[in-house]
Amino acid sequence: MNHKIGFNPLSRTSAHRRAMLRNMVASLFKYERITTTKAKAAEARRYAEKLITRAKVDTVHNRRIAAKFIADERILNKLFTELGPRMKERNGGYTRVLKMGFRQGDAAEMVILELVDYKLPEPDSDKNEKKSTKKAKAEKAEAAKE
């Protein structure tokens, strides 16, 4: 029996499926964390893992193979200059799937697909300061008008 041979067509045409997976993998590399359904995450994960393995060795050949799948040059550059070297010591298993629960509308199982070394962004105190200074400037402008 040929178990685990092939892929999940995700009820889409081949062109739609290919475009969707390319976009999902590009988004994963751009944001390092995406929310999607379990089935889509499992398929996107396969491509992402292979591309990260290629990115560990920055050669023209590997860049061209990855460029077939990732159209955005900035994301491709990030893959080879940041993500590949970060994963240099790992022997696979570059992504993780975290279960979130079920989607409200159709009860599809939702997951978070993220890179293993993803760190939650620190809450910026600078943003709060900027907002408070903007409010203060607006209040001063109103006071000056009166």
JSON list of C-alpha atoms in Angstrom, two decimals:
[
{"chain": "A", "resi": 1, "resn": "MET", "atom": "CA", "xyz": [0.00, 0.00, 0.00]},
{"chain": "A", "resi": 2, "resn": "ASN", "atom": "CA", "xyz": [1.22, 3.45, -0.88]},
{"chain": "A", "resi": 3, "resn": "HIS", "atom": "CA", "xyz": [0.42, 5.42, 2.23]},
{"chain": "A", "resi": 4, "resn": "LYS", "atom": "CA", "xyz": [1.43, 9.07, 2.55]},
{"chain": "A", "resi": 5, "resn": "ILE", "atom": "CA", "xyz": [2.14, 9.38, -1.18]},
{"chain": "A", "resi": 6, "resn": "GLY", "atom": "CA", "xyz": [0.87, 12.53, -2.85]},
{"chain": "A", "resi": 7, "resn": "PHE", "atom": "CA", "xyz": [-0.74, 15.62, -1.43]},
{"chain": "A", "resi": 8, "resn": "ASN", "atom": "CA", "xyz": [-4.04, 17.18, -0.40]},
{"chain": "A", "resi": 9, "resn": "PRO", "atom": "CA", "xyz": [-5.63, 18.98, -3.38]},
{"chain": "A", "resi": 10, "resn": "LEU", "atom": "CA", "xyz": [-7.64, 21.18, -0.98]},
{"chain": "A", "resi": 11, "resn": "SER", "atom": "CA", "xyz": [-10.65, 21.14, -3.37]},
{"chain": "A", "resi": 12, "resn": "ARG", "atom": "CA", "xyz": [-8.93, 23.58, -5.73]},
{"chain": "A", "resi": 13, "resn": "THR", "atom": "CA", "xyz": [-7.62, 23.57, -9.25]},
{"chain": "A", "resi": 14, "resn": "SER", "atom": "CA", "xyz": [-3.88, 23.11, -9.60]},
{"chain": "A", "resi": 15, "resn": "ALA", "atom": "CA", "xyz": [-3.29, 26.77, -10.55]},
{"chain": "A", "resi": 16, "resn": "HIS", "atom": "CA", "xyz": [-5.36, 28.05, -7.62]},
{"chain": "A", "resi": 17, "resn": "ARG", "atom": "CA", "xyz": [-3.70, 25.67, -5.18]},
{"chain": "A", "resi": 18, "resn": "ARG", "atom": "CA", "xyz": [-0.21, 26.59, -6.40]},
{"chain": "A", "resi": 19, "resn": "ALA", "atom": "CA", "xyz": [-0.88, 30.32, -6.17]},
{"chain": "A", "resi": 20, "resn": "MET", "atom": "CA", "xyz": [-2.44, 29.99, -2.72]},
{"chain": "A", "resi": 21, "resn": "LEU", "atom": "CA", "xyz": [0.45, 27.95, -1.33]},
{"chain": "A", "resi": 22, "resn": "ARG", "atom": "CA", "xyz": [3.03, 30.33, -2.83]},
{"chain": "A", "resi": 23, "resn": "ASN", "atom": "CA", "xyz": [1.27, 33.26, -1.17]},
{"chain": "A", "resi": 24, "resn": "MET", "atom": "CA", "xyz": [0.98, 31.45, 2.16]},
{"chain": "A", "resi": 25, "resn": "VAL", "atom": "CA", "xyz": [4.65, 30.48, 2.23]},
{"chain": "A", "resi": 26, "resn": "ALA", "atom": "CA", "xyz": [5.69, 34.02, 1.26]},
{"chain": "A", "resi": 27, "resn": "SER", "atom": "CA", "xyz": [3.51, 35.40, 4.07]},
{"chain": "A", "resi": 28, "resn": "LEU", "atom": "CA", "xyz": [5.01, 32.92, 6.50]},
{"chain": "A", "resi": 29, "resn": "PHE", "atom": "CA", "xyz": [8.52, 34.09, 5.63]},
{"chain": "A", "resi": 30, "resn": "LYS", "atom": "CA", "xyz": [7.48, 37.76, 5.73]},
{"chain": "A", "resi": 31, "resn": "TYR", "atom": "CA", "xyz": [5.60, 37.75, 9.05]},
{"chain": "A", "resi": 32, "resn": "GLU", "atom": "CA", "xyz": [7.08, 34.52, 10.49]},
{"chain": "A", "resi": 33, "resn": "ARG", "atom": "CA", "xyz": [3.61, 33.58, 11.76]},
{"chain": "A", "resi": 34, "resn": "ILE", "atom": "CA", "xyz": [0.30, 33.05, 9.95]},
{"chain": "A", "resi": 35, "resn": "THR", "atom": "CA", "xyz": [-3.17, 31.86, 10.92]},
{"chain": "A", "resi": 36, "resn": "THR", "atom": "CA", "xyz": [-4.87, 29.38, 8.59]},
{"chain": "A", "resi": 37, "resn": "THR", "atom": "CA", "xyz": [-6.76, 26.09, 8.51]},
{"chain": "A", "resi": 38, "resn": "LYS", "atom": "CA", "xyz": [-5.08, 22.88, 9.54]},
{"chain": "A", "resi": 39, "resn": "ALA", "atom": "CA", "xyz": [-5.18, 21.33, 6.05]},
{"chain": "A", "resi": 40, "resn": "LYS", "atom": "CA", "xyz": [-3.68, 24.41, 4.36]},
{"chain": "A", "resi": 41, "resn": "ALA", "atom": "CA", "xyz": [-1.00, 24.70, 7.05]},
{"chain": "A", "resi": 42, "resn": "ALA", "atom": "CA", "xyz": [0.03, 21.08, 6.56]},
{"chain": "A", "resi": 43, "resn": "GLU", "atom": "CA", "xyz": [0.50, 21.64, 2.82]},
{"chain": "A", "resi": 44, "resn": "ALA", "atom": "CA", "xyz": [2.24, 25.02, 3.17]},
{"chain": "A", "resi": 45, "resn": "ARG", "atom": "CA", "xyz": [4.56, 23.56, 5.79]},
{"chain": "A", "resi": 46, "resn": "ARG", "atom": "CA", "xyz": [5.94, 21.03, 3.28]},
{"chain": "A", "resi": 47, "resn": "TYR", "atom": "CA", "xyz": [7.05, 23.76, 0.90]},
{"chain": "A", "resi": 48, "resn": "ALA", "atom": "CA", "xyz": [8.32, 26.09, 3.63]},
{"chain": "A", "resi": 49, "resn": "GLU", "atom": "CA", "xyz": [10.54, 23.40, 5.16]},
{"chain": "A", "resi": 50, "resn": "LYS", "atom": "CA", "xyz": [12.13, 22.58, 1.81]},
{"chain": "A", "resi": 51, "resn": "LEU", "atom": "CA", "xyz": [12.78, 26.24, 1.01]},
{"chain": "A", "resi": 52, "resn": "ILE", "atom": "CA", "xyz": [14.38, 26.88, 4.41]},
{"chain": "A", "resi": 53, "resn": "THR", "atom": "CA", "xyz": [16.63, 23.85, 3.88]},
{"chain": "A", "resi": 54, "resn": "ARG", "atom": "CA", "xyz": [17.71, 25.38, 0.55]},
{"chain": "A", "resi": 55, "resn": "ALA", "atom": "CA", "xyz": [18.25, 28.78, 2.21]},
{"chain": "A", "resi": 56, "resn": "LYS", "atom": "CA", "xyz": [20.78, 27.34, 4.66]},
{"chain": "A", "resi": 57, "resn": "VAL", "atom": "CA", "xyz": [23.33, 27.32, 1.83]},
{"chain": "A", "resi": 58, "resn": "ASP", "atom": "CA", "xyz": [23.28, 30.62, -0.05]},
{"chain": "A", "resi": 59, "resn": "THR", "atom": "CA", "xyz": [24.25, 29.75, -3.61]},
{"chain": "A", "resi": 60, "resn": "VAL", "atom": "CA", "xyz": [23.02, 31.07, -6.94]},
{"chain": "A", "resi": 61, "resn": "HIS", "atom": "CA", "xyz": [21.50, 27.66, -7.71]},
{"chain": "A", "resi": 62, "resn": "ASN", "atom": "CA", "xyz": [19.54, 27.56, -4.44]},
{"chain": "A", "resi": 63, "resn": "ARG", "atom": "CA", "xyz": [18.35, 31.15, -4.89]},
{"chain": "A", "resi": 64, "resn": "ARG", "atom": "CA", "xyz": [17.07, 30.38, -8.38]},
{"chain": "A", "resi": 65, "resn": "ILE", "atom": "CA", "xyz": [15.20, 27.29, -7.22]},
{"chain": "A", "resi": 66, "resn": "ALA", "atom": "CA", "xyz": [13.62, 29.27, -4.37]},
{"chain": "A", "resi": 67, "resn": "ALA", "atom": "CA", "xyz": [12.84, 32.16, -6.75]},
{"chain": "A", "resi": 68, "resn": "LYS", "atom": "CA", "xyz": [10.67, 29.79, -8.79]},
{"chain": "A", "resi": 69, "resn": "PHE", "atom": "CA", "xyz": [8.38, 29.54, -5.77]},
{"chain": "A", "resi": 70, "resn": "ILE", "atom": "CA", "xyz": [8.76, 32.97, -4.13]},
{"chain": "A", "resi": 71, "resn": "ALA", "atom": "CA", "xyz": [8.18, 35.88, -6.50]},
{"chain": "A", "resi": 72, "resn": "ASP", "atom": "CA", "xyz": [8.87, 38.76, -4.09]},
{"chain": "A", "resi": 73, "resn": "GLU", "atom": "CA", "xyz": [12.56, 39.62, -4.14]},
{"chain": "A", "resi": 74, "resn": "ARG", "atom": "CA", "xyz": [12.55, 41.16, -0.63]},
{"chain": "A", "resi": 75, "resn": "ILE", "atom": "CA", "xyz": [11.07, 38.02, 0.90]},
{"chain": "A", "resi": 76, "resn": "LEU", "atom": "CA", "xyz": [13.53, 35.86, -1.04]},
{"chain": "A", "resi": 77, "resn": "ASN", "atom": "CA", "xyz": [16.38, 38.01, 0.25]},
{"chain": "A", "resi": 78, "resn": "LYS", "atom": "CA", "xyz": [15.08, 37.74, 3.82]},
{"chain": "A", "resi": 79, "resn": "LEU", "atom": "CA", "xyz": [14.89, 33.96, 3.44]},
{"chain": "A", "resi": 80, "resn": "PHE", "atom": "CA", "xyz": [18.54, 33.68, 2.44]},
{"chain": "A", "resi": 81, "resn": "THR", "atom": "CA", "xyz": [20.05, 36.43, 4.63]},
{"chain": "A", "resi": 82, "resn": "GLU", "atom": "CA", "xyz": [18.03, 36.05, 7.87]},
{"chain": "A", "resi": 83, "resn": "LEU", "atom": "CA", "xyz": [15.99, 32.86, 8.06]},
{"chain": "A", "resi": 84, "resn": "GLY", "atom": "CA", "xyz": [18.48, 30.44, 6.49]},
{"chain": "A", "resi": 85, "resn": "PRO", "atom": "CA", "xyz": [21.40, 31.42, 8.75]},
{"chain": "A", "resi": 86, "resn": "ARG", "atom": "CA", "xyz": [19.10, 31.42, 11.80]},
{"chain": "A", "resi": 87, "resn": "MET", "atom": "CA", "xyz": [18.15, 27.79, 11.10]},
{"chain": "A", "resi": 88, "resn": "LYS", "atom": "CA", "xyz": [21.72, 26.71, 10.26]},
{"chain": "A", "resi": 89, "resn": "GLU", "atom": "CA", "xyz": [22.08, 24.47, 13.33]},
{"chain": "A", "resi": 90, "resn": "ARG", "atom": "CA", "xyz": [18.66, 22.78, 12.99]},
{"chain": "A", "resi": 91, "resn": "ASN", "atom": "CA", "xyz": [18.28, 19.54, 11.06]},
{"chain": "A", "resi": 92, "resn": "GLY", "atom": "CA", "xyz": [14.71, 20.12, 9.93]},
{"chain": "A", "resi": 93, "resn": "GLY", "atom": "CA", "xyz": [11.56, 20.94, 11.85]},
{"chain": "A", "resi": 94, "resn": "TYR", "atom": "CA", "xyz": [11.71, 24.66, 11.12]},
{"chain": "A", "resi": 95, "resn": "THR", "atom": "CA", "xyz": [7.97, 25.28, 11.56]},
{"chain": "A", "resi": 96, "resn": "ARG", "atom": "CA", "xyz": [5.42, 24.52, 14.24]},
{"chain": "A", "resi": 97, "resn": "VAL", "atom": "CA", "xyz": [1.63, 24.21, 14.12]},
{"chain": "A", "resi": 98, "resn": "LEU", "atom": "CA", "xyz": [-0.34, 25.46, 17.13]},
{"chain": "A", "resi": 99, "resn": "LYS", "atom": "CA", "xyz": [-4.04, 24.61, 17.36]},
{"chain": "A", "resi": 100, "resn": "MET", "atom": "CA", "xyz": [-6.40, 27.54, 17.95]},
{"chain": "A", "resi": 101, "resn": "GLY", "atom": "CA", "xyz": [-9.83, 25.97, 17.90]},
{"chain": "A", "resi": 102, "resn": "PHE", "atom": "CA", "xyz": [-12.60, 26.00, 15.34]},
{"chain": "A", "resi": 103, "resn": "ARG", "atom": "CA", "xyz": [-13.71, 28.75, 12.98]},
{"chain": "A", "resi": 104, "resn": "GLN", "atom": "CA", "xyz": [-17.11, 30.28, 13.73]},
{"chain": "A", "resi": 105, "resn": "GLY", "atom": "CA", "xyz": [-18.67, 29.99, 10.27]},
{"chain": "A", "resi": 106, "resn": "ASP", "atom": "CA", "xyz": [-17.83, 26.48, 9.08]},
{"chain": "A", "resi": 107, "resn": "ALA", "atom": "CA", "xyz": [-16.15, 24.87, 12.10]},
{"chain": "A", "resi": 108, "resn": "ALA", "atom": "CA", "xyz": [-12.88, 24.41, 10.22]},
{"chain": "A", "resi": 109, "resn": "GLU", "atom": "CA", "xyz": [-9.97, 23.66, 12.53]},
{"chain": "A", "resi": 110, "resn": "MET", "atom": "CA", "xyz": [-7.79, 26.79, 12.74]},
{"chain": "A", "resi": 111, "resn": "VAL", "atom": "CA", "xyz": [-4.09, 26.73, 13.51]},
{"chain": "A", "resi": 112, "resn": "ILE", "atom": "CA", "xyz": [-1.13, 29.07, 13.75]},
{"chain": "A", "resi": 113, "resn": "LEU", "atom": "CA", "xyz": [1.75, 28.14, 11.47]},
{"chain": "A", "resi": 114, "resn": "GLU", "atom": "CA", "xyz": [4.95, 29.77, 12.69]},
{"chain": "A", "resi": 115, "resn": "LEU", "atom": "CA", "xyz": [8.69, 29.44, 12.50]},
{"chain": "A", "resi": 116, "resn": "VAL", "atom": "CA", "xyz": [10.17, 27.58, 15.46]},
{"chain": "A", "resi": 117, "resn": "ASP", "atom": "CA", "xyz": [12.32, 30.48, 16.65]},
{"chain": "A", "resi": 118, "resn": "TYR", "atom": "CA", "xyz": [9.47, 33.01, 16.45]},
{"chain": "A", "resi": 119, "resn": "LYS", "atom": "CA", "xyz": [9.44, 35.47, 19.34]},
{"chain": "A", "resi": 120, "resn": "LEU", "atom": "CA", "xyz": [6.36, 37.47, 20.25]},
{"chain": "A", "resi": 121, "resn": "PRO", "atom": "CA", "xyz": [6.96, 41.16, 19.60]},
{"chain": "A", "resi": 122, "resn": "GLU", "atom": "CA", "xyz": [7.68, 43.20, 22.72]},
{"chain": "A", "resi": 123, "resn": "PRO", "atom": "CA", "xyz": [4.99, 45.73, 23.57]},
{"chain": "A", "resi": 124, "resn": "ASP", "atom": "CA", "xyz": [6.49, 49.03, 22.48]},
{"chain": "A", "resi": 125, "resn": "SER", "atom": "CA", "xyz": [6.42, 51.79, 25.05]},
{"chain": "A", "resi": 126, "resn": "ASP", "atom": "CA", "xyz": [7.49, 54.13, 22.22]},
{"chain": "A", "resi": 127, "resn": "LYS", "atom": "CA", "xyz": [4.09, 53.76, 20.56]},
{"chain": "A", "resi": 128, "resn": "ASN", "atom": "CA", "xyz": [2.33, 54.75, 23.76]},
{"chain": "A", "resi": 129, "resn": "GLU", "atom": "CA", "xyz": [4.63, 57.76, 24.12]},
{"chain": "A", "resi": 130, "resn": "LYS", "atom": "CA", "xyz": [3.99, 58.80, 20.53]},
{"chain": "A", "resi": 131, "resn": "LYS", "atom": "CA", "xyz": [0.23, 58.61, 21.04]},
{"chain": "A", "resi": 132, "resn": "SER", "atom": "CA", "xyz": [0.42, 60.65, 24.22]},
{"chain": "A", "resi": 133, "resn": "THR", "atom": "CA", "xyz": [2.58, 63.31, 22.55]},
{"chain": "A", "resi": 134, "resn": "LYS", "atom": "CA", "xyz": [0.17, 63.51, 19.60]},
{"chain": "A", "resi": 135, "resn": "LYS", "atom": "CA", "xyz": [-2.72, 64.00, 22.02]},
{"chain": "A", "resi": 136, "resn": "ALA", "atom": "CA", "xyz": [-0.78, 66.63, 23.91]},
{"chain": "A", "resi": 137, "resn": "LYS", "atom": "CA", "xyz": [0.03, 68.49, 20.68]},
{"chain": "A", "resi": 138, "resn": "ALA", "atom": "CA", "xyz": [-3.62, 68.35, 19.62]},
{"chain": "A", "resi": 139, "resn": "GLU", "atom": "CA", "xyz": [-4.73, 69.71, 23.00]},
{"chain": "A", "resi": 140, "resn": "LYS", "atom": "CA", "xyz": [-2.17, 72.53, 22.79]},
{"chain": "A", "resi": 141, "resn": "ALA", "atom": "CA", "xyz": [-3.39, 73.42, 19.30]},
{"chain": "A", "resi": 142, "resn": "GLU", "atom": "CA", "xyz": [-7.00, 73.56, 20.51]},
{"chain": "A", "resi": 143, "resn": "ALA", "atom": "CA", "xyz": [-6.00, 75.69, 23.50]},
{"chain": "A", "resi": 144, "resn": "ALA", "atom": "CA", "xyz": [-4.13, 78.06, 21.19]},
{"chain": "A", "resi": 145, "resn": "LYS", "atom": "CA", "xyz": [-7.21, 78.46, 18.96]},
{"chain": "A", "resi": 146, "resn": "GLU", "atom": "CA", "xyz": [-9.40, 79.40, 21.91]}
]
